[in-house]
XYZ file of N, CA and C in Angstrom:
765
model
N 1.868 3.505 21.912
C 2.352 4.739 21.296
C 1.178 5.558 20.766
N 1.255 6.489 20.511
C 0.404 8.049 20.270
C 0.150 7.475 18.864
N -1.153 7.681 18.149
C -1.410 7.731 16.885
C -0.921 8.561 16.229
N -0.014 8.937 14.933
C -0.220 9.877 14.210
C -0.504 9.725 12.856
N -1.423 10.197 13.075
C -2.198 10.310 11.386
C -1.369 10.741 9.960
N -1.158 9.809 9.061
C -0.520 9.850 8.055
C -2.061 10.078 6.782
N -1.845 11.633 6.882
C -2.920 12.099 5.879
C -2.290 12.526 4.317
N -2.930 12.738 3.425
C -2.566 12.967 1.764
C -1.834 15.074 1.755
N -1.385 14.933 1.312
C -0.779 16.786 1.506
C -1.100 17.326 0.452
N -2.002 16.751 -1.025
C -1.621 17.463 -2.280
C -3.027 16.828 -2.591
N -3.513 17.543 -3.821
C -4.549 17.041 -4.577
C -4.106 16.127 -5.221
N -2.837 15.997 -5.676
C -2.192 14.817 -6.769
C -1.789 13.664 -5.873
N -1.564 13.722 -4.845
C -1.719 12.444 -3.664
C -2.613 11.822 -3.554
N -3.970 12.897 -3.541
C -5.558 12.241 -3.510
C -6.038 11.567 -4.519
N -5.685 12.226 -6.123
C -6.026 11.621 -7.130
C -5.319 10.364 -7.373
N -4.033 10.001 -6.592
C -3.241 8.770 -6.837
C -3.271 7.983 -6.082
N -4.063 8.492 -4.373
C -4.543 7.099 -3.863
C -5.937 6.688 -4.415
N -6.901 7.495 -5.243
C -8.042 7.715 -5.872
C -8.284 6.600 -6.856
N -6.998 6.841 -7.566
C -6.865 5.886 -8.740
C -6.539 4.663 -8.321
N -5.522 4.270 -7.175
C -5.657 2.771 -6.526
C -6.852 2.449 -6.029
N -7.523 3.154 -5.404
C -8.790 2.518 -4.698
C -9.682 2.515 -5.780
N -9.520 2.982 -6.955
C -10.912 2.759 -8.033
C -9.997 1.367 -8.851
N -8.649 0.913 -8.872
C -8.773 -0.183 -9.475
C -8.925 -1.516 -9.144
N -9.203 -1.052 -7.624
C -9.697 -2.201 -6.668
C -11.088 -2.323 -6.850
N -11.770 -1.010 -6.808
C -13.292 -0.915 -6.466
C -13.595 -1.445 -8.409
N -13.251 -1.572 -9.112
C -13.219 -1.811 -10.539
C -13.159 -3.314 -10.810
N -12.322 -4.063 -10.031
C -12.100 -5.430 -10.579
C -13.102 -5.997 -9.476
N -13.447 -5.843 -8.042
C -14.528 -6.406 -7.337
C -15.541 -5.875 -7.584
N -16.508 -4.783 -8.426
C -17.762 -4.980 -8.935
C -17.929 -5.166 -10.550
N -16.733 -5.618 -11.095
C -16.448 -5.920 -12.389
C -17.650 -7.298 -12.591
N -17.580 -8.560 -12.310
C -18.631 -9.710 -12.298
C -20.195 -9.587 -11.946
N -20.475 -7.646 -11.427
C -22.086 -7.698 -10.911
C -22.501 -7.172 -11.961
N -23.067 -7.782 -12.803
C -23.792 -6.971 -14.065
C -25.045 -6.142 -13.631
N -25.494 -6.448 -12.664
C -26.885 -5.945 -12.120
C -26.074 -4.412 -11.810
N -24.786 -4.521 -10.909
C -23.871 -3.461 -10.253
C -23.793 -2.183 -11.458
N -23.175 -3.212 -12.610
C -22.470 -2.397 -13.606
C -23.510 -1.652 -13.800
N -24.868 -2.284 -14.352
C -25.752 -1.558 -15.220
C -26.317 -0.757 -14.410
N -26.400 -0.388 -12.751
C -26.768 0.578 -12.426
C -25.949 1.451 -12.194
N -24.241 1.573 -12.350
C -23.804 2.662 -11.928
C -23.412 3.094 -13.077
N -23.908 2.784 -14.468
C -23.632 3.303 -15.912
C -24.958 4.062 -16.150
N -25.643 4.661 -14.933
C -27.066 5.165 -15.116
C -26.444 6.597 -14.326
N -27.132 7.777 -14.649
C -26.510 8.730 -14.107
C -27.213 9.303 -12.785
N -25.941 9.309 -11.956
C -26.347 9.961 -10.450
C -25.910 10.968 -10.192
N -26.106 11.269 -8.922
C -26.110 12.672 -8.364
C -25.383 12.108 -7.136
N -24.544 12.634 -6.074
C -24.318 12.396 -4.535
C -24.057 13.801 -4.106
N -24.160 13.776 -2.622
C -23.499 15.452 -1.817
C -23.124 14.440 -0.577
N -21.523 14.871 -0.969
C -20.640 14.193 0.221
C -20.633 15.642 1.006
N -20.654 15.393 2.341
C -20.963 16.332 3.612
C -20.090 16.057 4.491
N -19.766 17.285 5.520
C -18.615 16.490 6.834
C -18.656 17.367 7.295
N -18.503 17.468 8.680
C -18.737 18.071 10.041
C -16.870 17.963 11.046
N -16.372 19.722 11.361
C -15.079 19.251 11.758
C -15.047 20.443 12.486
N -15.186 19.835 14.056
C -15.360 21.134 14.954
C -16.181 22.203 15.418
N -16.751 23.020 14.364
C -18.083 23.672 14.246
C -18.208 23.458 12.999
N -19.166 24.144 12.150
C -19.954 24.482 10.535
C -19.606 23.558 10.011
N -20.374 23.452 8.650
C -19.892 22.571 7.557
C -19.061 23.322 6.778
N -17.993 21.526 6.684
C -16.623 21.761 5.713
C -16.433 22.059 4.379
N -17.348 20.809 3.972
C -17.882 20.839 2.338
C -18.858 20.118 2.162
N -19.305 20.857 0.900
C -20.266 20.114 -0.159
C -20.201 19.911 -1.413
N -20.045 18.884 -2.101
C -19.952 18.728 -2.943
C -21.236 17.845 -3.991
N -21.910 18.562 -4.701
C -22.688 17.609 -5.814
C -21.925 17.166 -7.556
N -21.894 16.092 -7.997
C -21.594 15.423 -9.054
C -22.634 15.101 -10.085
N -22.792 15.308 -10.986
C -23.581 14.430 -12.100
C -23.062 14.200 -13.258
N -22.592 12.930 -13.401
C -22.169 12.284 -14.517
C -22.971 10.746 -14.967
N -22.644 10.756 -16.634
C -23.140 9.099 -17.107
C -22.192 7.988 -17.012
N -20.849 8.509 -16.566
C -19.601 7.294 -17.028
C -19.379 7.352 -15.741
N -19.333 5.642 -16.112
C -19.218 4.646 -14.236
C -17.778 5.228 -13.727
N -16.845 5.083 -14.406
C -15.529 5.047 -14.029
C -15.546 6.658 -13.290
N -16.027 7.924 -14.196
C -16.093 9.043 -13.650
C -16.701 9.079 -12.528
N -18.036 8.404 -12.344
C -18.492 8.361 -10.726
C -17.669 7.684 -9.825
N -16.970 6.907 -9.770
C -16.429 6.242 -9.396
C -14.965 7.075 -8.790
N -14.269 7.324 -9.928
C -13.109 8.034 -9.313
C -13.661 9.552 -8.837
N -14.823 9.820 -8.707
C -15.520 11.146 -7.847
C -15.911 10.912 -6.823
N -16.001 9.884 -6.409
C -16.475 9.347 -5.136
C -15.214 8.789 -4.184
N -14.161 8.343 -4.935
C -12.888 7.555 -4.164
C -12.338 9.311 -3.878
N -11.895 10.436 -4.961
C -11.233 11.179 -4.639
C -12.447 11.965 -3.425
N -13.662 12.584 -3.130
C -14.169 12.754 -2.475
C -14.208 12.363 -0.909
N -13.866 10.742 -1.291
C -13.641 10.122 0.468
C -12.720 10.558 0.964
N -11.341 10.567 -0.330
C -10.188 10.938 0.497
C -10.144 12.046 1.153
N -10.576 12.800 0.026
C -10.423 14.228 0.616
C -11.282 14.707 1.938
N -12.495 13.910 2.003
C -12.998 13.911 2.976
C -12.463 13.424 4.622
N -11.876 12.364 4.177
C -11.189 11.924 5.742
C -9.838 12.481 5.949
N -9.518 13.013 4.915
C -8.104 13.838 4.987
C -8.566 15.155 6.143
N -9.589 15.764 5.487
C -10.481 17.021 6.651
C -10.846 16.551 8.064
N -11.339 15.303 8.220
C -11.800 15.179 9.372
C -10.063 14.139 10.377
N -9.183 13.636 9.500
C -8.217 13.304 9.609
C -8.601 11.250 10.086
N -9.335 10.917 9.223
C -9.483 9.589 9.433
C -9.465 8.633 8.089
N -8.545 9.232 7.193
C -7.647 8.099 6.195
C -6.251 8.377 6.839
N -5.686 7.257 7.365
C -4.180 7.070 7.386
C -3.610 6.028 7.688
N -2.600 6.184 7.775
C -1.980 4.624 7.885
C -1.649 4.329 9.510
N -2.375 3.459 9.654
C -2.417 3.019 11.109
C -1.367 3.000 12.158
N -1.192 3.905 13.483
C -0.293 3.667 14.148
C -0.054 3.003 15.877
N -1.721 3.183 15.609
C -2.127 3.085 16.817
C -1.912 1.804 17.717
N -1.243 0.884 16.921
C -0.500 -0.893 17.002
C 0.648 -0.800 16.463
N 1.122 -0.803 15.970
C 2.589 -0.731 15.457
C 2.681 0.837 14.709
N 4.093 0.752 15.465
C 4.884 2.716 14.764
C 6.560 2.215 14.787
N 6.671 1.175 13.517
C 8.085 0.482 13.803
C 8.691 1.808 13.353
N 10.182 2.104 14.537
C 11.066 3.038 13.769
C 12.240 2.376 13.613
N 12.931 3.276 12.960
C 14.592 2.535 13.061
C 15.013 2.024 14.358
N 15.989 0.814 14.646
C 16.513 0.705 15.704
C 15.369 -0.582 16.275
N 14.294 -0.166 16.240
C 13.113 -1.456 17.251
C 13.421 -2.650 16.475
N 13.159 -3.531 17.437
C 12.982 -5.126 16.285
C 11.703 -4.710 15.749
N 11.921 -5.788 14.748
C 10.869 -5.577 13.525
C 10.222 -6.893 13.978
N 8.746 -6.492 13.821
C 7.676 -7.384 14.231
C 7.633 -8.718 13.729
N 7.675 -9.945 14.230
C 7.953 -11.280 13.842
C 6.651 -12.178 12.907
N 6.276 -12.584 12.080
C 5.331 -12.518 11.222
C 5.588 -14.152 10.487
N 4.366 -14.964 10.273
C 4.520 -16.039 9.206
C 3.077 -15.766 8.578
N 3.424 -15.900 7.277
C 2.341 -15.473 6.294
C 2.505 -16.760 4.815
N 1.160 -16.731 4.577
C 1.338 -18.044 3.198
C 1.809 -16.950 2.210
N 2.768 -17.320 1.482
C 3.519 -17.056 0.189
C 3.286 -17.663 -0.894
N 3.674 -16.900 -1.894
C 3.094 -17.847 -3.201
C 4.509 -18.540 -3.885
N 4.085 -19.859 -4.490
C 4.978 -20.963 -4.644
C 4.502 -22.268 -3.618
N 3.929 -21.782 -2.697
C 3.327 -22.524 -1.790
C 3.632 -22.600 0.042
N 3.295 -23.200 0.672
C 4.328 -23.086 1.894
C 3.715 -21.598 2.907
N 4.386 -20.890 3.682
C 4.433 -20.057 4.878
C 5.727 -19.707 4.383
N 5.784 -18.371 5.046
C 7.449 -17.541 5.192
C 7.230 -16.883 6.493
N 8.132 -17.120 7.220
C 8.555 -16.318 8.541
C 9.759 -15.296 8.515
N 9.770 -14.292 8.771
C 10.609 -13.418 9.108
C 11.910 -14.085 9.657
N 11.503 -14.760 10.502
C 12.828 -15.160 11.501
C 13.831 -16.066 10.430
N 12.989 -17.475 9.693
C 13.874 -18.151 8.914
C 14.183 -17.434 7.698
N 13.526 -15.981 7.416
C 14.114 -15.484 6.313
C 16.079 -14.818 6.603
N 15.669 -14.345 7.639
C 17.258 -13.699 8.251
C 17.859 -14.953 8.474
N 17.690 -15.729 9.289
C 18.480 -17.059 9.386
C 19.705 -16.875 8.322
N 18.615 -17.339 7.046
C 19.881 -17.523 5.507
C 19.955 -16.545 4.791
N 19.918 -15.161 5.504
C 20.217 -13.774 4.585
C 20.486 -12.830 5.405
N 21.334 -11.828 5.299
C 21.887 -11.013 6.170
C 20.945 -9.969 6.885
N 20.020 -9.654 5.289
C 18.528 -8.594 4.971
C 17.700 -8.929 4.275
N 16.425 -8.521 5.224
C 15.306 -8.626 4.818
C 14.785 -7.221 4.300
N 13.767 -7.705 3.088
C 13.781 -6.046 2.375
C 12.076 -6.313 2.377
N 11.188 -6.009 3.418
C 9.758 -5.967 3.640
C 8.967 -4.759 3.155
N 8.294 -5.146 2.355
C 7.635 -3.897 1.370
C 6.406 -4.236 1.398
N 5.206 -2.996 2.348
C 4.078 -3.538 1.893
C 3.600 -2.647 1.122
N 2.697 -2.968 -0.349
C 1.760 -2.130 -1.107
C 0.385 -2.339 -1.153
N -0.243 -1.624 -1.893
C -1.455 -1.555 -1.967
C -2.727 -2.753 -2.261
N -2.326 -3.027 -3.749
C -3.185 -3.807 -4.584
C -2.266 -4.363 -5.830
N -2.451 -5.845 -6.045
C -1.919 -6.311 -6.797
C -2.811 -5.625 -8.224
N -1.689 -5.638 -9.038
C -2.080 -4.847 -10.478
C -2.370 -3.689 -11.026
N -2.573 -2.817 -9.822
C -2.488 -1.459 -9.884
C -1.413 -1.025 -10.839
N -1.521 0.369 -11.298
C -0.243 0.340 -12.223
C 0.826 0.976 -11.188
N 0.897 1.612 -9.751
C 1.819 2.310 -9.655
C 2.380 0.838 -8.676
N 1.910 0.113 -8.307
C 2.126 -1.268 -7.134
C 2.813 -2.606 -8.554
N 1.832 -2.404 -9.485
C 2.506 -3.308 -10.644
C 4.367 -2.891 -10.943
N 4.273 -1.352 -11.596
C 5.808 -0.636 -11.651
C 7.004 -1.174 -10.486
N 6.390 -1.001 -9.555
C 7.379 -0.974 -7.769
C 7.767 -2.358 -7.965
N 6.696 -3.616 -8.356
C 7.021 -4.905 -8.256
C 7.952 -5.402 -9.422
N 8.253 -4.854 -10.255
C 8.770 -4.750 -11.172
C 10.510 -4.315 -11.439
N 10.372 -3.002 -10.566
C 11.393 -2.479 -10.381
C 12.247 -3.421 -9.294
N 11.617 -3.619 -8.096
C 12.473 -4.892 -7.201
C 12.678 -6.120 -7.993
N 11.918 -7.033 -8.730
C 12.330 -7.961 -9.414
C 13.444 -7.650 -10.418
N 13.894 -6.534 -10.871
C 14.454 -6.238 -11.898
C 16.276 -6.038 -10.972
N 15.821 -5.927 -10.018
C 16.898 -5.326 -9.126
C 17.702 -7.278 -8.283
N 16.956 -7.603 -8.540
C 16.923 -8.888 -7.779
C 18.614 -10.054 -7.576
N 19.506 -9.707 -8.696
C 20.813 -10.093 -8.671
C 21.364 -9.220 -7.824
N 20.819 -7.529 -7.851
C 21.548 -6.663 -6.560
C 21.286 -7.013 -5.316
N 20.293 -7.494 -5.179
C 19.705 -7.970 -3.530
C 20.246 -9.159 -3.009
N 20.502 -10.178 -4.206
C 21.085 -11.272 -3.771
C 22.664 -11.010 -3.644
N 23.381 -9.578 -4.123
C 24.438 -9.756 -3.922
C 24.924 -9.572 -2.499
N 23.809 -8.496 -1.871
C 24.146 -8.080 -0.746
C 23.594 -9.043 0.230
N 23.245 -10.269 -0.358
C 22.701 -11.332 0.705
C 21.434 -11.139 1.183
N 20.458 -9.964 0.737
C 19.189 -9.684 0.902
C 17.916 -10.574 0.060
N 16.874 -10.391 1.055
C 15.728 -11.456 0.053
C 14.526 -10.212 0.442
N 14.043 -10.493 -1.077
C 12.843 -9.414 -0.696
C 11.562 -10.022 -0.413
N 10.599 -9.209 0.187
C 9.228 -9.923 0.264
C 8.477 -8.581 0.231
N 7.014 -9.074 -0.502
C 6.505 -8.005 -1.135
C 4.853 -8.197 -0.002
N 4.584 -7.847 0.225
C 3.304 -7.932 1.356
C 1.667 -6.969 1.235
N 0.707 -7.468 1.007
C -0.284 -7.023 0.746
C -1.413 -7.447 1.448
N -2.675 -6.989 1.186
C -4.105 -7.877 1.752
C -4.249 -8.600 0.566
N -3.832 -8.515 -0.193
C -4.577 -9.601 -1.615
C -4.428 -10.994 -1.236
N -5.361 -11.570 -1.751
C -5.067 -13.282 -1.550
C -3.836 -14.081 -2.012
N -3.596 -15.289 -1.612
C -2.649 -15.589 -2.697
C -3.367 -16.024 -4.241
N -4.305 -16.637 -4.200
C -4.335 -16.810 -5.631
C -4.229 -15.138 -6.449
N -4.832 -14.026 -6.083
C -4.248 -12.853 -6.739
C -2.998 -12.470 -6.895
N -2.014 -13.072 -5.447
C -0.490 -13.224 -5.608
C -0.179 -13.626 -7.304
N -0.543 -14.881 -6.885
C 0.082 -16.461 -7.871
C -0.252 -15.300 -9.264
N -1.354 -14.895 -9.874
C -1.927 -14.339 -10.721
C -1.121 -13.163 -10.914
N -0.350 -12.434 -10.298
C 0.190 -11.391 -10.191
C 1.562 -11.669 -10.478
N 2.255 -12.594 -9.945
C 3.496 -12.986 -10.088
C 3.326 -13.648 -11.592
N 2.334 -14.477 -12.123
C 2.630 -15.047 -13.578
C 2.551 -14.138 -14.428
N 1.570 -12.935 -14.403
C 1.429 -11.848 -15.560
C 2.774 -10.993 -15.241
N 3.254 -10.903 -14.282
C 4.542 -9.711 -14.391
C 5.836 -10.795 -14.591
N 6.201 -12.097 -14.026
C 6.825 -12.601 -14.321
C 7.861 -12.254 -12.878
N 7.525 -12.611 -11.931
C 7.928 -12.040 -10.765
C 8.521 -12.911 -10.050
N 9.875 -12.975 -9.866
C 11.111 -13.908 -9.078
C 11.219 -13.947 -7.916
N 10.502 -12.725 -6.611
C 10.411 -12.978 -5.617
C 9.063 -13.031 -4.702
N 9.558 -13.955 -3.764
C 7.941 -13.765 -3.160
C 7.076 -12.767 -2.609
N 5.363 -12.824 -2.465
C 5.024 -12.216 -2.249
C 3.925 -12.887 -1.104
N 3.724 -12.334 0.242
C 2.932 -12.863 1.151
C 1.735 -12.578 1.532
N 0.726 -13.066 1.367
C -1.074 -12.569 1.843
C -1.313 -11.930 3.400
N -0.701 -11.197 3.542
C -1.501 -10.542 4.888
C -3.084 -10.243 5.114
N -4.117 -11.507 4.840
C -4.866 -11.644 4.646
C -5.959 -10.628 5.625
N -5.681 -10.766 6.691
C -6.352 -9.837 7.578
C -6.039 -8.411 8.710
N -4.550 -8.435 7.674
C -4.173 -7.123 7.717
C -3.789 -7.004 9.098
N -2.995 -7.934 10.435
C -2.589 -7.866 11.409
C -1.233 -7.760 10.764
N -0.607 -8.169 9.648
C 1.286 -7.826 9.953
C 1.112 -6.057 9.711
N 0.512 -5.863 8.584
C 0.574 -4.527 8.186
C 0.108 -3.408 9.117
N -0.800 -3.924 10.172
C -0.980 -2.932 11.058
C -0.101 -3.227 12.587
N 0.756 -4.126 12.478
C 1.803 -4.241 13.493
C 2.705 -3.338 13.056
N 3.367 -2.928 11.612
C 4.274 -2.131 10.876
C 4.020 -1.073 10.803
N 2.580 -0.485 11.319
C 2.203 0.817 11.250
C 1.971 0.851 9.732
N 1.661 -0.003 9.029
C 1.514 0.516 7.594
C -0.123 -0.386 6.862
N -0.883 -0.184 8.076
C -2.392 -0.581 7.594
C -2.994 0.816 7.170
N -3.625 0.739 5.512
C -4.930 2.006 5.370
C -6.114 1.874 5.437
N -7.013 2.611 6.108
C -8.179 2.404 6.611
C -8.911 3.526 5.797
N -9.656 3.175 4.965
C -10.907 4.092 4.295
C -12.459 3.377 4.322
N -12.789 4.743 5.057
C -14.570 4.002 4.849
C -14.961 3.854 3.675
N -15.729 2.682 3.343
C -16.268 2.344 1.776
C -15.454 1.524 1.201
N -14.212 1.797 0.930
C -13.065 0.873 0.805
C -12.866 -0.039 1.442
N -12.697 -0.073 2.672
C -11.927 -0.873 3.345
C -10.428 -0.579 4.194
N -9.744 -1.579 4.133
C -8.326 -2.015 4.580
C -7.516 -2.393 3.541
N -6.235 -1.190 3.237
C -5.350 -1.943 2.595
C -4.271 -2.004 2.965
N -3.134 -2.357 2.498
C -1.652 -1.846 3.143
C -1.412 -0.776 2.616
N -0.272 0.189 3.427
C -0.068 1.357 2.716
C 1.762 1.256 2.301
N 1.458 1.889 1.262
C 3.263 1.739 0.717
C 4.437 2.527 1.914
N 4.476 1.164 1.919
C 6.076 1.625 2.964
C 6.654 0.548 3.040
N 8.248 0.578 2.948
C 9.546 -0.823 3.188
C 10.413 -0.662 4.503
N 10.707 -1.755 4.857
C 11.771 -1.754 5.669
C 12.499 -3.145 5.469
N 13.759 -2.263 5.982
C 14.701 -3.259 5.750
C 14.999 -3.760 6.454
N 15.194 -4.741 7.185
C 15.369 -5.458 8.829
C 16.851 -6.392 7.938
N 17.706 -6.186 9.583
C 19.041 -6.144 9.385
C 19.100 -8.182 10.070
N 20.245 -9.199 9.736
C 20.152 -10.232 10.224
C 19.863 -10.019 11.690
N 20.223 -8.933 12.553
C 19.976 -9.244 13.911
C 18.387 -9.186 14.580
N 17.822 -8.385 13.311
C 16.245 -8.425 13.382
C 15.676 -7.354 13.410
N 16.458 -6.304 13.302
C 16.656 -4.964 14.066
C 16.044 -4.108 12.694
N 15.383 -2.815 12.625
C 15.049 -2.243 11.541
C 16.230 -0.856 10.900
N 16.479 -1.052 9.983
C 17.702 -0.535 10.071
C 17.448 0.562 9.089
N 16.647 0.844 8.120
C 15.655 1.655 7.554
C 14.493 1.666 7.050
N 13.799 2.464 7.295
C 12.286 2.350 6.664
C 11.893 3.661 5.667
N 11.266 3.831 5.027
C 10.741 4.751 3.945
C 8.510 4.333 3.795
N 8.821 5.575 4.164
C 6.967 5.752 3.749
C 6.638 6.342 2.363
N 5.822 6.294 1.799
C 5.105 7.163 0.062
C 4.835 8.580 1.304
N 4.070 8.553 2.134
C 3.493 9.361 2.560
C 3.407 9.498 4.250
N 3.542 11.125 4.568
C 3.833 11.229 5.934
C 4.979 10.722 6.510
N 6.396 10.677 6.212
C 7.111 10.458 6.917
C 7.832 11.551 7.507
N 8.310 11.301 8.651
C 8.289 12.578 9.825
C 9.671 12.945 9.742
N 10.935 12.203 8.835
C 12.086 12.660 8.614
C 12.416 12.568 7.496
N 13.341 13.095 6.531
C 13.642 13.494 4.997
C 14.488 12.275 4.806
N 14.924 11.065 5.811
C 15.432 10.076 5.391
C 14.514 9.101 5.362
N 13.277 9.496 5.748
C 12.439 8.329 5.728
C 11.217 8.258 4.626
N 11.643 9.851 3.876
C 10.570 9.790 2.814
C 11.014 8.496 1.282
N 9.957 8.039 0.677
C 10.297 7.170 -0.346
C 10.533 7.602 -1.642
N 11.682 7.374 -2.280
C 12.023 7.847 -3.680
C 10.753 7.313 -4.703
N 10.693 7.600 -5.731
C 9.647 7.406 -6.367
C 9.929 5.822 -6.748
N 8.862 5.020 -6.798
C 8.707 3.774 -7.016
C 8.536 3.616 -8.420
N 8.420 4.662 -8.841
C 8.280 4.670 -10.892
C 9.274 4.654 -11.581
N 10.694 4.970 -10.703
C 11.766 4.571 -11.547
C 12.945 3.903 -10.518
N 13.835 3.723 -10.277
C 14.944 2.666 -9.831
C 15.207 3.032 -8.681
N 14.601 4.585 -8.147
C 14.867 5.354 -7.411
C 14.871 4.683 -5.945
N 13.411 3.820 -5.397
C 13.362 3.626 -4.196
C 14.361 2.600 -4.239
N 14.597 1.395 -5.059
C 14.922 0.607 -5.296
C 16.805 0.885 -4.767
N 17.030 1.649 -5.679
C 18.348 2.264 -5.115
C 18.583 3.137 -3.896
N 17.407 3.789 -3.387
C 17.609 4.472 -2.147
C 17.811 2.742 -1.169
N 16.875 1.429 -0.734
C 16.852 0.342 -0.400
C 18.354 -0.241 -0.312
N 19.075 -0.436 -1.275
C 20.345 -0.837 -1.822
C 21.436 -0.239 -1.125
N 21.600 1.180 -1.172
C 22.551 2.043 -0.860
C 22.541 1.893 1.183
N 21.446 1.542 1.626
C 21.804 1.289 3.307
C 22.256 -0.135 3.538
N 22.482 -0.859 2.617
C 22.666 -2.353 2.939
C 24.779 -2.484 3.173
């Protein structure tokens, strides 16, 4: 299938994938003291980019506070590959829509053990597959929160949720004890389920993460709705806000 690029539409999109990728880029150079103490020293950068003919932008920064360089440099990338159109969520391997089977997957879960897709439908009518960003983030912390909170509704409708990320499991395990979290969550460690789902993000400097999007796969295996945060190409497939009960109940209401 045809790639299509799932790019940011708003400055407040940029600043909020900005702020996930700085609380990632925050807790992995958090232990380099050598790291810390040089990016608490004040720099300068000129992010540059080339799109078609002339230059797009330039931008110079000078600040003393790490965190300010930091979230000037994450919102900068975005905005940068947003121009040249190379932050998005991967389609170029998986573009699950409604109707396709949903890609078959065993991943280690925390509690211990593997979870497969297939034996999850077996003993549940629906599967409710949600992948996010980064464990602990505050807007990925909220979402995990809001499904656990929802969790007697899911079991009424015979649904089991699974929450899916690149984080490890011990960041799982760590994630599930500080929020207090009742359903599982699976390590897509190298980011092949999430880019079978069409929902891998690719940023230079960053990395690979998952990008927020759910689907609900029906017992026959079949995808029966999906919802993206961003870029979705129909008004039933955009995601209610994950900050209040909203997606949670948009999820609920197709079951």
């Amino acid at each position: 299938m045809n790639a299509s690029p799932c790019v940011p539409k708003s400055s407040s999109l940029l600043n909020s994938r900005a702020t996930r990728l700085l609380s990632s880029f925050d807790r992995k150079t958090s232990s380099h003291s050598s790291q810390k103490k040089m990016m608490t020293t004040t720099r300068s950068f000129v992010v540059k980019a080339t799109k078609d003919v002339g230059r797009v932008a330039t931008t110079t920064t000078t600040t003393t506070n790490r965190r300010e360089i930091i979230m000037t440099i994450a919102t900068s990338v975005v905005a940068l590959n947003t121009t040249t159109n190379k932050a998005y969520a991967s389609e170029s391997l998986g573009n699950v829509n409604v109707g396709d089977k949903a890609p078959e997957f065993t991943l280690p879960a925390t509690g211990g053990g593997t979870i497969a897709l297939s034996d999850i439908l077996a003993e549940n009518d629906y599967a409710v597959v949600y992948f996010y960003n980064q464990d602990g983030s505050t807007g990925c912390s909220i979402e995990a929160e809001r499904f656990n909170q929802a969790q007697e509704q899911f079991k009424a409708k015979k649904a089991r949720v699974l929450g899916v990320s690149m984080d490890s499991i011990e960041s799982h395990e760590g994630f599930c004890d500080k929020k207090g979290l009742t359903f599982s969550l699976l390590s897509d460690g190298d980011g092949a389920v999430s880019k079978a789902y069409g929902a891998e993000l690719t940023l230079p400097i960053f990395g690979k993460f998952s990008d927020r999007q759910t689907f609900l796969v029906g017992k026959d295996g079949l995808v029966k709705a999906k919802w993206k945060e961003m870029g979705a190409k129909v008004d039933e497939e955009k995601m209610a806000s994950v900050k209040s009960t909203a997606h949670v109940e948009q999820v609920l209401a197709k079951m």
